[in-house]
Amino acid sequence: MKKLDPTSLFDKIYFESFALCFIILSFHEIWMLICLLVYLIYVRKKIHVKRFISMIISVLSLMQIFIYNEVDEYIELEVKVVDVIKYDTYQKLTVKDGLNKYHMYTYDDKLDIGDQCYIKAYIEPYDHQRVPFGFDPYNYYLSKGVKGKITNYEIIHIKDGFSIYKIRNDLLSQIDEKYVRYLVFGEKADDDTKHIYQNLDIAFLLNVSGIHVFALMIGVKKICFNFNVSDKNRVIMTCILYGVLLYLSKFDLSILRLSISYLIIIITKKYSLKIMSIDRLCLTFMILLLTNIYLIYSVSFLMMFIIILAIDLIGPIYQKQPILIQRYLTSILIVCVLLPFQNHINLIYIVFAPFIMLYMTFIIYPLSVLTLIFEDMSMILRFTTNLYENSLVYMHTFSYTLRFHAFNHVFKLSIYISFVYLLFSQNTKQIMKRIIILISILSLPMIYFNHIEQDMFYMIDVGQGDGAYMKLDDKHIVIDAFKGTQAFLENHGVYEIDYLILTHSDIDHIYEAQDIINELEVDTVIVNAHDDYGLSNAHIKRYQANDLIILNNRTIKFYNPIQNLNDSNNNSLAFKVNIGDLDFLFCGDIEIEAENLMIETYDTKLKSDVIKIAHHGSNTSTSRKFIEKVSPTYALISVGKNNKYDFPANETINLLNQYHIKTYRTDINGTIIYTYKFKRGKWRYIL
């Protein structure tokens, strides 16, 4: 009988791995099946059919067992607390019941990691994406194995339990150094550190690539070599160190990838197996996927695979270059690979990336590990990190960031194809042409959104608050700014705002106003004449009834405040504007007192096709008389899902139904969109 060669099991497994990636992507975007078909036709003679079928069956079986197993809406069972994240006023618990995990939010600290409790509760799934290019809670938490959140729960009894992370948590509670907590334990960076890192893309690169851990292992290898440590003992020491780092970081994905890859190298050397690096990479990711099938929903997992794959495939092109040139080219490569996910390029990062990463990987990270072992090292760590952060802040003052519209999957794929096309350039002329093609693809969505698309209006799903955007010809106008408004603007490539209209000073309308003023270019901030907003660094104009904003071929007319009613809500700015073929009336948070005053003053001039319902649909607003005067066809309500105020009020909804007014609500419909182009208006929503 012919002896089976173990190497043949993994030889050129990357062909099947790439095909499997297309299958996984098709779970998110069905059109990726077309890419899969094209790819399979192209490599049909190189695919190992039995191996490929086995991979597909394995993935689908695990998905059926872990992901698609049915979750009851109501449960009565015992769960175990497997994770605790504490916030200022509450804590988020992750509890596990057999194969399923859920989040449970509490306002006390009765439960700790490892505890077991019997509960009666309802399970509510997380929402899918509700804002264009926005955060998708459902996929994000599912990538971590969490299938929903526990609501209306009753804890019957609690019993103390054991957690393997008890030692880790006790050790973490004694650590004050933020870099030790951040780099070694995998805790979130504080806001100041995160802001510096995000501006220069450093935290993102560290979390995805694990380059700092890889550098530490290289250092350990060199130390073992200098002290004549045997290969066997060196392998044992490295495995132990990987194990400790995995435990302290709660099996961080980047460290886990490095650990598995290292074990594969050891095994292949021990049994003299010849496996190409690209096959080892694909095998590592297959092991990660099969041991945690929820990773098919993880963007970080996908980015990690793309980054490491790109470095592996393109690295040989510049291996003969000096080490500094290699660092520069690698940093540029990583920026290009991450670009479709980040939609910006920080030029200062490209210039200084090698020095930044060298300092982080060979100085700060090793010092953080040593500080965990030797407390006296904390002073040295603090000095080096202060020097590091001050340098980053200084560099940031000179930084210039190229920003783009966020990309959908079609554009992401087009960018990668263009990038690969660029790499195969044969001469300078081809390079320049292909760079122009790449830049055109990057710019097209932003050009279309900002300059080609005609009138548009977005009522952004910001939760229990208000935030809206409209583009009228070439004017960009933002109305109120609760949580998520700034992210919406940046994701759509809107960095210059002509008017920021803040109806009144309540926090659910101006939460992100100062950040938008600081981070984006705001020409004019419109506030009402009788309110104190506490804003700075802005060109502020105070408006009241009968004031106008003159645009190119239309005006925005204000109908409130008519007089000072000594009430924040009633002093809200109310105004009318034509968008496409419809007149929109925005009412801020005005209540019946202001409505009556507007009726007395303007009567039938209030007539509008669309009304933005005041005060999130509260019964203190939207009187029958006001609705009759406005006589709208459509009503818009900005309101948070399952909000504690029970908005919108039943009385308001019943009134709108009585007058047969088509009502869109952000809690039900997500982000509500009205666009007008080619002399035709269209309503749609994102949910």
JSON list of C-alpha atoms in Angstrom, two decimals, residues 123-204:
[
{"chain": "A", "resi": 123, "resn": "ILE", "atom": "CA", "xyz": [-34.06, 37.16, 24.90]},
{"chain": "A", "resi": 124, "resn": "GLU", "atom": "CA", "xyz": [-33.95, 40.11, 22.49]},
{"chain": "A", "resi": 125, "resn": "PRO", "atom": "CA", "xyz": [-31.68, 39.85, 19.43]},
{"chain": "A", "resi": 126, "resn": "TYR", "atom": "CA", "xyz": [-29.41, 42.77, 18.64]},
{"chain": "A", "resi": 127, "resn": "ASP", "atom": "CA", "xyz": [-30.37, 45.00, 15.73]},
{"chain": "A", "resi": 128, "resn": "HIS", "atom": "CA", "xyz": [-28.79, 44.83, 12.32]},
{"chain": "A", "resi": 129, "resn": "GLN", "atom": "CA", "xyz": [-27.17, 47.95, 10.83]},
{"chain": "A", "resi": 130, "resn": "ARG", "atom": "CA", "xyz": [-29.59, 50.88, 11.01]},
{"chain": "A", "resi": 131, "resn": "VAL", "atom": "CA", "xyz": [-27.41, 53.66, 9.52]},
{"chain": "A", "resi": 132, "resn": "PRO", "atom": "CA", "xyz": [-25.67, 53.52, 6.10]},
{"chain": "A", "resi": 133, "resn": "PHE", "atom": "CA", "xyz": [-22.11, 52.25, 6.66]},
{"chain": "A", "resi": 134, "resn": "GLY", "atom": "CA", "xyz": [-22.80, 52.39, 10.38]},
{"chain": "A", "resi": 135, "resn": "PHE", "atom": "CA", "xyz": [-22.19, 49.97, 13.23]},
{"chain": "A", "resi": 136, "resn": "ASP", "atom": "CA", "xyz": [-23.87, 46.57, 12.92]},
{"chain": "A", "resi": 137, "resn": "PRO", "atom": "CA", "xyz": [-24.50, 45.32, 16.48]},
{"chain": "A", "resi": 138, "resn": "TYR", "atom": "CA", "xyz": [-25.95, 42.00, 15.32]},
{"chain": "A", "resi": 139, "resn": "ASN", "atom": "CA", "xyz": [-22.91, 40.88, 13.28]},
{"chain": "A", "resi": 140, "resn": "TYR", "atom": "CA", "xyz": [-20.41, 42.41, 15.72]},
{"chain": "A", "resi": 141, "resn": "TYR", "atom": "CA", "xyz": [-21.73, 40.60, 18.77]},
{"chain": "A", "resi": 142, "resn": "LEU", "atom": "CA", "xyz": [-22.44, 37.42, 16.84]},
{"chain": "A", "resi": 143, "resn": "SER", "atom": "CA", "xyz": [-18.75, 37.38, 15.84]},
{"chain": "A", "resi": 144, "resn": "LYS", "atom": "CA", "xyz": [-18.09, 37.09, 19.57]},
{"chain": "A", "resi": 145, "resn": "GLY", "atom": "CA", "xyz": [-20.67, 34.33, 19.96]},
{"chain": "A", "resi": 146, "resn": "VAL", "atom": "CA", "xyz": [-23.29, 36.57, 21.62]},
{"chain": "A", "resi": 147, "resn": "LYS", "atom": "CA", "xyz": [-26.79, 35.94, 20.27]},
{"chain": "A", "resi": 148, "resn": "GLY", "atom": "CA", "xyz": [-28.73, 38.68, 22.00]},
{"chain": "A", "resi": 149, "resn": "LYS", "atom": "CA", "xyz": [-29.40, 40.50, 25.24]},
{"chain": "A", "resi": 150, "resn": "ILE", "atom": "CA", "xyz": [-31.41, 39.45, 28.24]},
{"chain": "A", "resi": 151, "resn": "THR", "atom": "CA", "xyz": [-34.31, 41.76, 29.12]},
{"chain": "A", "resi": 152, "resn": "ASN", "atom": "CA", "xyz": [-37.01, 41.76, 31.80]},
{"chain": "A", "resi": 153, "resn": "TYR", "atom": "CA", "xyz": [-35.04, 39.23, 33.78]},
{"chain": "A", "resi": 154, "resn": "GLU", "atom": "CA", "xyz": [-35.61, 37.86, 37.24]},
{"chain": "A", "resi": 155, "resn": "ILE", "atom": "CA", "xyz": [-32.71, 36.27, 39.13]},
{"chain": "A", "resi": 156, "resn": "ILE", "atom": "CA", "xyz": [-34.01, 33.41, 41.26]},
{"chain": "A", "resi": 157, "resn": "HIS", "atom": "CA", "xyz": [-30.80, 32.47, 43.05]},
{"chain": "A", "resi": 158, "resn": "ILE", "atom": "CA", "xyz": [-27.06, 32.98, 42.77]},
{"chain": "A", "resi": 159, "resn": "LYS", "atom": "CA", "xyz": [-24.22, 30.67, 43.68]},
{"chain": "A", "resi": 160, "resn": "ASP", "atom": "CA", "xyz": [-20.53, 31.47, 43.59]},
{"chain": "A", "resi": 161, "resn": "GLY", "atom": "CA", "xyz": [-18.56, 29.79, 40.86]},
{"chain": "A", "resi": 162, "resn": "PHE", "atom": "CA", "xyz": [-15.02, 29.42, 39.58]},
{"chain": "A", "resi": 163, "resn": "SER", "atom": "CA", "xyz": [-13.47, 31.13, 36.59]},
{"chain": "A", "resi": 164, "resn": "ILE", "atom": "CA", "xyz": [-10.16, 30.30, 34.95]},
{"chain": "A", "resi": 165, "resn": "TYR", "atom": "CA", "xyz": [-9.62, 34.05, 34.64]},
{"chain": "A", "resi": 166, "resn": "LYS", "atom": "CA", "xyz": [-9.76, 34.72, 38.39]},
{"chain": "A", "resi": 167, "resn": "ILE", "atom": "CA", "xyz": [-5.97, 34.96, 38.70]},
{"chain": "A", "resi": 168, "resn": "ARG", "atom": "CA", "xyz": [-5.85, 37.22, 35.64]},
{"chain": "A", "resi": 169, "resn": "ASN", "atom": "CA", "xyz": [-8.57, 39.51, 36.96]},
{"chain": "A", "resi": 170, "resn": "ASP", "atom": "CA", "xyz": [-6.97, 39.73, 40.41]},
{"chain": "A", "resi": 171, "resn": "LEU", "atom": "CA", "xyz": [-3.65, 40.60, 38.80]},
{"chain": "A", "resi": 172, "resn": "LEU", "atom": "CA", "xyz": [-5.29, 43.16, 36.51]},
{"chain": "A", "resi": 173, "resn": "SER", "atom": "CA", "xyz": [-6.96, 44.90, 39.46]},
{"chain": "A", "resi": 174, "resn": "GLN", "atom": "CA", "xyz": [-3.49, 45.61, 40.91]},
{"chain": "A", "resi": 175, "resn": "ILE", "atom": "CA", "xyz": [-2.10, 47.13, 37.69]},
{"chain": "A", "resi": 176, "resn": "ASP", "atom": "CA", "xyz": [-2.31, 50.91, 37.26]},
{"chain": "A", "resi": 177, "resn": "GLU", "atom": "CA", "xyz": [-0.07, 51.33, 34.21]},
{"chain": "A", "resi": 178, "resn": "LYS", "atom": "CA", "xyz": [-2.39, 51.90, 31.25]},
{"chain": "A", "resi": 179, "resn": "TYR", "atom": "CA", "xyz": [0.02, 50.46, 28.68]},
{"chain": "A", "resi": 180, "resn": "VAL", "atom": "CA", "xyz": [0.36, 47.21, 30.61]},
{"chain": "A", "resi": 181, "resn": "ARG", "atom": "CA", "xyz": [-3.44, 46.98, 30.77]},
{"chain": "A", "resi": 182, "resn": "TYR", "atom": "CA", "xyz": [-3.77, 47.87, 27.11]},
{"chain": "A", "resi": 183, "resn": "LEU", "atom": "CA", "xyz": [-0.94, 45.91, 25.48]},
{"chain": "A", "resi": 184, "resn": "VAL", "atom": "CA", "xyz": [-0.59, 42.87, 27.76]},
{"chain": "A", "resi": 185, "resn": "PHE", "atom": "CA", "xyz": [-4.12, 42.36, 29.11]},
{"chain": "A", "resi": 186, "resn": "GLY", "atom": "CA", "xyz": [-5.96, 43.49, 26.00]},
{"chain": "A", "resi": 187, "resn": "GLU", "atom": "CA", "xyz": [-8.04, 46.06, 27.88]},
{"chain": "A", "resi": 188, "resn": "LYS", "atom": "CA", "xyz": [-9.43, 49.07, 26.03]},
{"chain": "A", "resi": 189, "resn": "ALA", "atom": "CA", "xyz": [-7.18, 52.10, 25.87]},
{"chain": "A", "resi": 190, "resn": "ASP", "atom": "CA", "xyz": [-8.27, 55.22, 27.73]},
{"chain": "A", "resi": 191, "resn": "ASP", "atom": "CA", "xyz": [-9.93, 57.93, 25.64]},
{"chain": "A", "resi": 192, "resn": "ASP", "atom": "CA", "xyz": [-6.83, 60.13, 25.32]},
{"chain": "A", "resi": 193, "resn": "THR", "atom": "CA", "xyz": [-4.55, 57.27, 24.25]},
{"chain": "A", "resi": 194, "resn": "LYS", "atom": "CA", "xyz": [-7.19, 55.88, 21.90]},
{"chain": "A", "resi": 195, "resn": "HIS", "atom": "CA", "xyz": [-7.63, 59.31, 20.27]},
{"chain": "A", "resi": 196, "resn": "ILE", "atom": "CA", "xyz": [-3.89, 59.63, 19.58]},
{"chain": "A", "resi": 197, "resn": "TYR", "atom": "CA", "xyz": [-3.62, 56.12, 18.22]},
{"chain": "A", "resi": 198, "resn": "GLN", "atom": "CA", "xyz": [-6.72, 56.26, 16.07]},
{"chain": "A", "resi": 199, "resn": "ASN", "atom": "CA", "xyz": [-5.55, 59.49, 14.47]},
{"chain": "A", "resi": 200, "resn": "LEU", "atom": "CA", "xyz": [-2.36, 57.74, 13.36]},
{"chain": "A", "resi": 201, "resn": "ASP", "atom": "CA", "xyz": [-3.88, 54.26, 12.78]},
{"chain": "A", "resi": 202, "resn": "ILE", "atom": "CA", "xyz": [-1.50, 52.63, 15.30]},
{"chain": "A", "resi": 203, "resn": "ALA", "atom": "CA", "xyz": [-3.97, 50.91, 17.63]},
{"chain": "A", "resi": 204, "resn": "PHE", "atom": "CA", "xyz": [-5.77, 49.47, 14.64]}
]
